[in-house]
Amino acid sequence: MSGLLLLWQHRAAPAAAGTSDDDDRFLAFEVDPRRQHLQLYYQDEAGTRLGSLGRLRDWLARRGRRLVFACNGGMYRPDHRPVGLFVENGRTRTPLDTGRGAGNFYLPPNGVFYLTAARRAGICATAAFDGVGSVQFATQSGPLLLVHGRLNPAFRAGSANVQVRNGVGLLPDGRVLLVMSRRKVSFYDFARYFQRCGCREALYLDGFVSRTYWPAGGSFQTDGDFGVMVGVTQE
């Protein structure tokens, strides 16, 4: 994906503007992929895993691009290979995982966050991904937090399963909402935040390992030991 980050803006999502008493639990960044440069990163040109938000920032800086926002972009195996689908620059690096298993990735339904050649973002269930064409970038994870505006029925209010979490949502006008909780939250509360922000679809990316680099938003985390990462840049 190519393009300039023009007229970029960072602002809190609608629900983070003081309309709810738990707004301060979440760090939220909106990006318009039609006007801003959003993509997924994994390795450098030599095939070496970038790994941390700081290394991603420095690698991009050497190429004349300033990292505006970044976060981890999905689950990974012990050797840091992406779990499930990863598409980079139109090339499928790891295949879609349609199997069953234990853990959050396999909590149904899981899904895919993708960016098309036309600079359109989407989130869909894994079973529906084969119908998506011209994908330039994609990462698979699970569970889906919202499906057509409804919470995943597996989530329960008051759940004791709490973690720092990060995820991605899609707003009705095509903007992408990237969110990390500032402290431990349940899946239910995390999904409800995306719902209150107006998202129709949202996907969980990962848990306690989550990090966010967003200097303009007051988050300067540059550590981590990741597989895929999400980045927004400008020249």
PDB file of C-alpha atoms in Angstrom:
ATOM      1  CA  MET A   1       0.000   0.000   0.000  1.00  0.00           C
ATOM      2  CA  SER A   2       1.321   3.412  -0.861  1.00  0.00           C
ATOM      3  CA  GLY A   3       0.168   6.927  -0.280  1.00  0.00           C
ATOM      4  CA  LEU A   4       0.806  10.033   1.743  1.00  0.00           C
ATOM      5  CA  LEU A   5      -0.547  10.753   5.178  1.00  0.00           C
ATOM      6  CA  LEU A   6      -2.446  13.921   4.335  1.00  0.00           C
ATOM      7  CA  LEU A   7      -4.494  16.025   6.723  1.00  0.00           C
ATOM      8  CA  TRP A   8      -3.898  13.388   9.371  1.00  0.00           C
ATOM      9  CA  GLN A   9      -5.535  13.816  12.706  1.00  0.00           C
ATOM     10  CA  HIS A  10      -5.539  12.013  15.999  1.00  0.00           C
ATOM     11  CA  ARG A  11      -8.499  12.307  18.277  1.00  0.00           C
ATOM     12  CA  ALA A  12     -10.319  10.281  20.833  1.00  0.00           C
ATOM     13  CA  ALA A  13     -13.170   8.086  19.715  1.00  0.00           C
ATOM     14  CA  PRO A  14     -16.670   9.452  20.401  1.00  0.00           C
ATOM     15  CA  ALA A  15     -17.070   7.524  23.641  1.00  0.00           C
ATOM     16  CA  ALA A  16     -13.711   8.795  24.880  1.00  0.00           C
ATOM     17  CA  ALA A  17     -14.825  12.409  24.969  1.00  0.00           C
ATOM     18  CA  GLY A  18     -16.098  12.370  28.533  1.00  0.00           C
ATOM     19  CA  THR A  19     -19.513  10.857  27.901  1.00  0.00           C
ATOM     20  CA  SER A  20     -18.922   7.790  30.064  1.00  0.00           C
ATOM     21  CA  ASP A  21     -17.471   7.325  33.520  1.00  0.00           C
ATOM     22  CA  ASP A  22     -15.052   4.617  32.341  1.00  0.00           C
ATOM     23  CA  ASP A  23     -13.608   6.465  29.329  1.00  0.00           C
ATOM     24  CA  ASP A  24     -10.188   6.715  30.951  1.00  0.00           C
ATOM     25  CA  ARG A  25      -9.769   2.936  30.799  1.00  0.00           C
ATOM     26  CA  PHE A  26      -9.067   3.078  27.054  1.00  0.00           C
ATOM     27  CA  LEU A  27      -6.581   4.656  24.667  1.00  0.00           C
ATOM     28  CA  ALA A  28      -8.247   5.053  21.241  1.00  0.00           C
ATOM     29  CA  PHE A  29      -6.845   6.210  17.902  1.00  0.00           C
ATOM     30  CA  GLU A  30      -8.855   6.792  14.726  1.00  0.00           C
ATOM     31  CA  VAL A  31      -7.289   6.458  11.278  1.00  0.00           C
ATOM     32  CA  ASP A  32      -8.774   6.892   7.819  1.00  0.00           C
ATOM     33  CA  PRO A  33      -6.959   4.419   5.525  1.00  0.00           C
ATOM     34  CA  ARG A  34      -8.216   6.283   2.458  1.00  0.00           C
ATOM     35  CA  ARG A  35      -6.270   9.400   3.467  1.00  0.00           C
ATOM     36  CA  GLN A  36      -3.614   8.097   5.837  1.00  0.00           C
ATOM     37  CA  HIS A  37      -0.865   5.542   5.472  1.00  0.00           C
ATOM     38  CA  LEU A  38      -1.908   2.500   7.513  1.00  0.00           C
ATOM     39  CA  GLN A  39      -0.342  -0.920   7.043  1.00  0.00           C
ATOM     40  CA  LEU A  40       0.958  -4.059   8.749  1.00  0.00           C
ATOM     41  CA  TYR A  41       4.636  -4.718   9.438  1.00  0.00           C
ATOM     42  CA  TYR A  42       6.558  -7.862  10.314  1.00  0.00           C
ATOM     43  CA  GLN A  43      10.076  -8.047   8.846  1.00  0.00           C
ATOM     44  CA  ASP A  44      12.587  -5.679   7.295  1.00  0.00           C
ATOM     45  CA  GLU A  45      13.885  -5.987   3.733  1.00  0.00           C
ATOM     46  CA  ALA A  46      16.463  -8.558   4.849  1.00  0.00           C
ATOM     47  CA  GLY A  47      13.804 -10.806   6.358  1.00  0.00           C
ATOM     48  CA  THR A  48      14.701  -9.938   9.957  1.00  0.00           C
ATOM     49  CA  ARG A  49      11.750  -9.630  12.299  1.00  0.00           C
ATOM     50  CA  LEU A  50      11.255  -6.041  13.453  1.00  0.00           C
ATOM     51  CA  GLY A  51       9.844  -7.190  16.773  1.00  0.00           C
ATOM     52  CA  SER A  52       9.328  -4.045  18.851  1.00  0.00           C
ATOM     53  CA  LEU A  53       7.562  -0.756  18.355  1.00  0.00           C
ATOM     54  CA  GLY A  54      10.844   1.063  18.865  1.00  0.00           C
ATOM     55  CA  ARG A  55      12.635  -0.917  16.160  1.00  0.00           C
ATOM     56  CA  LEU A  56       9.715  -0.334  13.825  1.00  0.00           C
ATOM     57  CA  ARG A  57       9.906   3.418  14.510  1.00  0.00           C
ATOM     58  CA  ASP A  58      13.662   3.539  13.898  1.00  0.00           C
ATOM     59  CA  TRP A  59      13.508   1.385  10.745  1.00  0.00           C
ATOM     60  CA  LEU A  60      10.822   3.631   9.268  1.00  0.00           C
ATOM     61  CA  ALA A  61      12.723   6.793  10.233  1.00  0.00           C
ATOM     62  CA  ARG A  62      15.742   5.599   8.231  1.00  0.00           C
ATOM     63  CA  ARG A  63      13.390   5.412   5.244  1.00  0.00           C
ATOM     64  CA  GLY A  64      12.088   8.923   5.697  1.00  0.00           C
ATOM     65  CA  ARG A  65       8.796   8.027   7.356  1.00  0.00           C
ATOM     66  CA  ARG A  66       7.682   9.175  10.787  1.00  0.00           C
ATOM     67  CA  LEU A  67       5.747   6.697  12.891  1.00  0.00           C
ATOM     68  CA  VAL A  68       2.624   8.422  14.213  1.00  0.00           C
ATOM     69  CA  PHE A  69       0.961   5.418  15.848  1.00  0.00           C
ATOM     70  CA  ALA A  70       1.777   1.740  16.301  1.00  0.00           C
ATOM     71  CA  CYS A  71       0.571  -1.288  18.231  1.00  0.00           C
ATOM     72  CA  ASN A  72       0.952  -5.047  18.141  1.00  0.00           C
ATOM     73  CA  GLY A  73      -1.149  -6.569  15.384  1.00  0.00           C
ATOM     74  CA  GLY A  74      -2.108 -10.121  16.258  1.00  0.00           C
ATOM     75  CA  MET A  75      -1.059 -13.319  17.973  1.00  0.00           C
ATOM     76  CA  TYR A  76       2.149 -15.202  17.280  1.00  0.00           C
ATOM     77  CA  ARG A  77       3.776 -18.557  17.891  1.00  0.00           C
ATOM     78  CA  PRO A  78       6.802 -19.132  20.172  1.00  0.00           C
ATOM     79  CA  ASP A  79       9.058 -18.426  17.168  1.00  0.00           C
ATOM     80  CA  HIS A  80       7.025 -15.242  16.524  1.00  0.00           C
ATOM     81  CA  ARG A  81       5.478 -16.463  13.287  1.00  0.00           C
ATOM     82  CA  PRO A  82       1.924 -15.105  12.957  1.00  0.00           C
ATOM     83  CA  VAL A  83      -0.877 -17.366  14.144  1.00  0.00           C
ATOM     84  CA  GLY A  84      -3.293 -17.697  11.230  1.00  0.00           C
ATOM     85  CA  LEU A  85      -3.456 -15.516   8.155  1.00  0.00           C
ATOM     86  CA  PHE A  86      -0.914 -12.824   7.450  1.00  0.00           C
ATOM     87  CA  VAL A  87      -0.913 -10.993   4.113  1.00  0.00           C
ATOM     88  CA  GLU A  88       1.817  -8.467   3.365  1.00  0.00           C
ATOM     89  CA  ASN A  89       1.878  -6.338   0.215  1.00  0.00           C
ATOM     90  CA  GLY A  90      -0.564  -8.697  -1.455  1.00  0.00           C
ATOM     91  CA  ARG A  91       1.461 -11.806  -0.626  1.00  0.00           C
ATOM     92  CA  THR A  92       0.098 -14.472   1.739  1.00  0.00           C
ATOM     93  CA  ARG A  93       2.905 -15.109   4.198  1.00  0.00           C
ATOM     94  CA  THR A  94       0.974 -17.508   6.464  1.00  0.00           C
ATOM     95  CA  PRO A  95      -2.316 -19.182   5.502  1.00  0.00           C
ATOM     96  CA  LEU A  96      -5.809 -18.720   6.866  1.00  0.00           C
ATOM     97  CA  ASP A  97      -6.439 -20.981   9.869  1.00  0.00           C
ATOM     98  CA  THR A  98      -9.947 -22.451   9.682  1.00  0.00           C
ATOM     99  CA  GLY A  99      -9.362 -25.117  12.320  1.00  0.00           C
ATOM    100  CA  ARG A 100     -10.420 -25.470  15.924  1.00  0.00           C
ATOM    101  CA  GLY A 101      -8.345 -25.293  19.047  1.00  0.00           C
ATOM    102  CA  ALA A 102      -7.931 -23.883  22.526  1.00  0.00           C
ATOM    103  CA  GLY A 103      -7.278 -20.291  23.508  1.00  0.00           C
ATOM    104  CA  ASN A 104      -8.591 -16.897  22.525  1.00  0.00           C
ATOM    105  CA  PHE A 105      -7.626 -17.209  18.856  1.00  0.00           C
ATOM    106  CA  TYR A 106     -10.073 -20.073  18.409  1.00  0.00           C
ATOM    107  CA  LEU A 107     -12.917 -18.621  20.488  1.00  0.00           C
ATOM    108  CA  PRO A 108     -15.709 -18.478  17.889  1.00  0.00           C
ATOM    109  CA  PRO A 109     -16.136 -16.610  15.785  1.00  0.00           C
ATOM    110  CA  ASN A 110     -12.604 -15.495  15.054  1.00  0.00           C
ATOM    111  CA  GLY A 111     -11.873 -13.174  12.176  1.00  0.00           C
ATOM    112  CA  VAL A 112      -9.627 -11.120   9.923  1.00  0.00           C
ATOM    113  CA  PHE A 113      -8.728  -7.444   9.775  1.00  0.00           C
ATOM    114  CA  TYR A 114      -7.702  -6.474   6.251  1.00  0.00           C
ATOM    115  CA  LEU A 115      -6.818  -3.581   3.955  1.00  0.00           C
ATOM    116  CA  THR A 116      -7.587  -3.754   0.234  1.00  0.00           C
ATOM    117  CA  ALA A 117      -5.707  -2.380  -2.760  1.00  0.00           C
ATOM    118  CA  ALA A 118      -8.374   0.339  -2.905  1.00  0.00           C
ATOM    119  CA  ARG A 119      -7.350   1.436   0.620  1.00  0.00           C
ATOM    120  CA  ARG A 120     -10.535   0.143   2.196  1.00  0.00           C
ATOM    121  CA  ALA A 121     -10.431  -1.487   5.637  1.00  0.00           C
ATOM    122  CA  GLY A 122     -12.579  -4.419   6.635  1.00  0.00           C
ATOM    123  CA  ILE A 123     -13.198  -6.893   9.433  1.00  0.00           C
ATOM    124  CA  CYS A 124     -14.933 -10.175   8.718  1.00  0.00           C
ATOM    125  CA  ALA A 125     -15.418 -13.621  10.181  1.00  0.00           C
ATOM    126  CA  THR A 126     -12.806 -16.157   9.105  1.00  0.00           C
ATOM    127  CA  ALA A 127     -15.468 -18.142   7.247  1.00  0.00           C
ATOM    128  CA  ALA A 128     -16.288 -15.093   5.107  1.00  0.00           C
ATOM    129  CA  PHE A 129     -12.745 -14.094   4.181  1.00  0.00           C
ATOM    130  CA  ASP A 130     -12.567 -16.081   0.927  1.00  0.00           C
ATOM    131  CA  GLY A 131     -15.079 -13.636  -0.531  1.00  0.00           C
ATOM    132  CA  VAL A 132     -12.791 -10.638  -0.008  1.00  0.00           C
ATOM    133  CA  GLY A 133     -10.759  -9.660  -3.058  1.00  0.00           C
ATOM    134  CA  SER A 134      -7.607  -7.594  -3.719  1.00  0.00           C
ATOM    135  CA  VAL A 135      -6.280  -7.782  -0.172  1.00  0.00           C
ATOM    136  CA  GLN A 136      -2.974  -6.006   0.390  1.00  0.00           C
ATOM    137  CA  PHE A 137      -2.603  -6.547   4.134  1.00  0.00           C
ATOM    138  CA  ALA A 138      -4.408  -8.857   6.545  1.00  0.00           C
ATOM    139  CA  THR A 139      -4.032 -10.309  10.012  1.00  0.00           C
ATOM    140  CA  GLN A 140      -6.171 -13.046  11.551  1.00  0.00           C
ATOM    141  CA  SER A 141      -7.019 -13.167  15.239  1.00  0.00           C
ATOM    142  CA  GLY A 142      -9.815 -13.977  17.615  1.00  0.00           C
ATOM    143  CA  PRO A 143     -12.297 -13.662  18.952  1.00  0.00           C
ATOM    144  CA  LEU A 144     -14.425 -11.166  17.067  1.00  0.00           C
ATOM    145  CA  LEU A 145     -15.638  -8.636  19.627  1.00  0.00           C
ATOM    146  CA  LEU A 146     -18.542  -7.260  17.597  1.00  0.00           C
ATOM    147  CA  VAL A 147     -20.445  -8.837  14.714  1.00  0.00           C
ATOM    148  CA  HIS A 148     -22.855  -6.508  12.889  1.00  0.00           C
ATOM    149  CA  GLY A 149     -22.966  -4.303  15.960  1.00  0.00           C
ATOM    150  CA  ARG A 150     -23.709  -7.101  18.435  1.00  0.00           C
ATOM    151  CA  LEU A 151     -21.408  -8.362  21.159  1.00  0.00           C
ATOM    152  CA  ASN A 152     -19.938 -11.817  20.836  1.00  0.00           C
ATOM    153  CA  PRO A 153     -22.469 -13.995  22.731  1.00  0.00           C
ATOM    154  CA  ALA A 154     -19.623 -15.758  24.557  1.00  0.00           C
ATOM    155  CA  PHE A 155     -18.922 -12.601  26.600  1.00  0.00           C
ATOM    156  CA  ARG A 156     -20.479 -12.076  30.022  1.00  0.00           C
ATOM    157  CA  ALA A 157     -20.815  -8.927  32.104  1.00  0.00           C
ATOM    158  CA  GLY A 158     -18.837  -9.148  35.322  1.00  0.00           C
ATOM    159  CA  SER A 159     -16.424 -11.761  33.993  1.00  0.00           C
ATOM    160  CA  ALA A 160     -13.331 -12.290  36.136  1.00  0.00           C
ATOM    161  CA  ASN A 161     -11.242 -12.931  32.980  1.00  0.00           C
ATOM    162  CA  VAL A 162      -9.508  -9.568  32.814  1.00  0.00           C
ATOM    163  CA  GLN A 163      -6.361  -8.512  30.976  1.00  0.00           C
ATOM    164  CA  VAL A 164      -4.854  -5.487  29.300  1.00  0.00           C
ATOM    165  CA  ARG A 165      -6.215  -5.905  25.773  1.00  0.00           C
ATOM    166  CA  ASN A 166      -5.892  -4.324  22.364  1.00  0.00           C
ATOM    167  CA  GLY A 167      -8.098  -4.586  19.312  1.00  0.00           C
ATOM    168  CA  VAL A 168      -9.309  -3.003  16.103  1.00  0.00           C
ATOM    169  CA  GLY A 169     -12.765  -1.800  15.134  1.00  0.00           C
ATOM    170  CA  LEU A 170     -14.419  -0.499  11.983  1.00  0.00           C
ATOM    171  CA  LEU A 171     -16.600   2.597  12.060  1.00  0.00           C
ATOM    172  CA  PRO A 172     -19.547   2.990   9.644  1.00  0.00           C
ATOM    173  CA  ASP A 173     -17.754   5.648   7.573  1.00  0.00           C
ATOM    174  CA  GLY A 174     -14.755   3.377   6.920  1.00  0.00           C
ATOM    175  CA  ARG A 175     -12.412   4.727   9.561  1.00  0.00           C
ATOM    176  CA  VAL A 176     -10.450   2.279  11.675  1.00  0.00           C
ATOM    177  CA  LEU A 177     -10.447   2.477  15.478  1.00  0.00           C
ATOM    178  CA  LEU A 178      -7.393   1.057  17.255  1.00  0.00           C
ATOM    179  CA  VAL A 179      -7.848   0.654  21.005  1.00  0.00           C
ATOM    180  CA  MET A 180      -5.763  -0.521  23.949  1.00  0.00           C
ATOM    181  CA  SER A 181      -7.053  -0.704  27.500  1.00  0.00           C
ATOM    182  CA  ARG A 182      -4.999   1.234  30.026  1.00  0.00           C
ATOM    183  CA  ARG A 183      -5.671  -1.439  32.630  1.00  0.00           C
ATOM    184  CA  LYS A 184      -7.118  -4.937  32.834  1.00  0.00           C
ATOM    185  CA  VAL A 185     -10.636  -5.317  31.437  1.00  0.00           C
ATOM    186  CA  SER A 186     -12.947  -8.176  30.498  1.00  0.00           C
ATOM    187  CA  PHE A 187     -13.840  -9.112  26.926  1.00  0.00           C
ATOM    188  CA  TYR A 188     -17.359  -7.866  27.634  1.00  0.00           C
ATOM    189  CA  ASP A 189     -16.242  -4.392  28.718  1.00  0.00           C
ATOM    190  CA  PHE A 190     -13.699  -4.184  25.901  1.00  0.00           C
ATOM    191  CA  ALA A 191     -16.310  -5.065  23.277  1.00  0.00           C
ATOM    192  CA  ARG A 192     -18.828  -2.670  24.814  1.00  0.00           C
ATOM    193  CA  TYR A 193     -16.340   0.171  24.384  1.00  0.00           C
ATOM    194  CA  PHE A 194     -16.115  -0.464  20.635  1.00  0.00           C
ATOM    195  CA  GLN A 195     -19.898  -0.688  20.517  1.00  0.00           C
ATOM    196  CA  ARG A 196     -20.336   2.645  22.312  1.00  0.00           C
ATOM    197  CA  CYS A 197     -17.877   4.238  19.890  1.00  0.00           C
ATOM    198  CA  GLY A 198     -20.180   3.258  17.035  1.00  0.00           C
ATOM    199  CA  CYS A 199     -18.259   0.324  15.581  1.00  0.00           C
ATOM    200  CA  ARG A 200     -20.235  -2.393  13.817  1.00  0.00           C
ATOM    201  CA  GLU A 201     -17.331  -4.855  13.625  1.00  0.00           C
ATOM    202  CA  ALA A 202     -14.385  -5.272  15.989  1.00  0.00           C
ATOM    203  CA  LEU A 203     -11.618  -7.837  16.424  1.00  0.00           C
ATOM    204  CA  TYR A 204      -9.464  -8.688  19.428  1.00  0.00           C
ATOM    205  CA  LEU A 205      -5.740  -8.574  18.642  1.00  0.00           C
ATOM    206  CA  ASP A 206      -3.967  -9.676  21.839  1.00  0.00           C
ATOM    207  CA  GLY A 207      -3.799  -9.453  25.607  1.00  0.00           C
ATOM    208  CA  PHE A 208      -1.254  -8.735  28.311  1.00  0.00           C
ATOM    209  CA  VAL A 209       1.608  -8.286  25.792  1.00  0.00           C
ATOM    210  CA  SER A 210      -0.209  -5.323  24.187  1.00  0.00           C
ATOM    211  CA  ARG A 211       1.678  -2.084  23.671  1.00  0.00           C
ATOM    212  CA  THR A 212       0.868   1.254  22.006  1.00  0.00           C
ATOM    213  CA  TYR A 213       3.188   3.910  20.618  1.00  0.00           C
ATOM    214  CA  TRP A 214       1.323   7.205  20.150  1.00  0.00           C
ATOM    215  CA  PRO A 215       3.401  10.194  21.270  1.00  0.00           C
ATOM    216  CA  ALA A 216       0.679  12.749  20.435  1.00  0.00           C
ATOM    217  CA  GLY A 217      -1.704  10.771  22.659  1.00  0.00           C
ATOM    218  CA  GLY A 218       0.754  10.484  25.530  1.00  0.00           C
ATOM    219  CA  SER A 219       1.774   6.852  24.988  1.00  0.00           C
ATOM    220  CA  PHE A 220       5.499   6.315  24.424  1.00  0.00           C
ATOM    221  CA  GLN A 221       5.793   2.532  24.668  1.00  0.00           C
ATOM    222  CA  THR A 222       8.567   1.304  22.386  1.00  0.00           C
ATOM    223  CA  ASP A 223       9.173  -2.172  23.801  1.00  0.00           C
ATOM    224  CA  GLY A 224       7.562  -5.501  22.998  1.00  0.00           C
ATOM    225  CA  ASP A 225       8.641  -8.702  21.301  1.00  0.00           C
ATOM    226  CA  PHE A 226       5.982  -9.113  18.621  1.00  0.00           C
ATOM    227  CA  GLY A 227       5.158 -10.755  15.354  1.00  0.00           C
ATOM    228  CA  VAL A 228       2.908  -8.539  13.233  1.00  0.00           C
ATOM    229  CA  MET A 229       2.514  -4.863  14.113  1.00  0.00           C
ATOM    230  CA  VAL A 230       0.135  -2.137  12.929  1.00  0.00           C
ATOM    231  CA  GLY A 231       1.618   1.223  11.984  1.00  0.00           C
ATOM    232  CA  VAL A 232       0.422   4.636  10.813  1.00  0.00           C
ATOM    233  CA  THR A 233       3.094   6.845   9.237  1.00  0.00           C
ATOM    234  CA  GLN A 234       3.646  10.149   7.522  1.00  0.00           C
ATOM    235  CA  GLU A 235       6.538  11.448   5.477  1.00  0.00           C
TER     236      GLU A 235
END
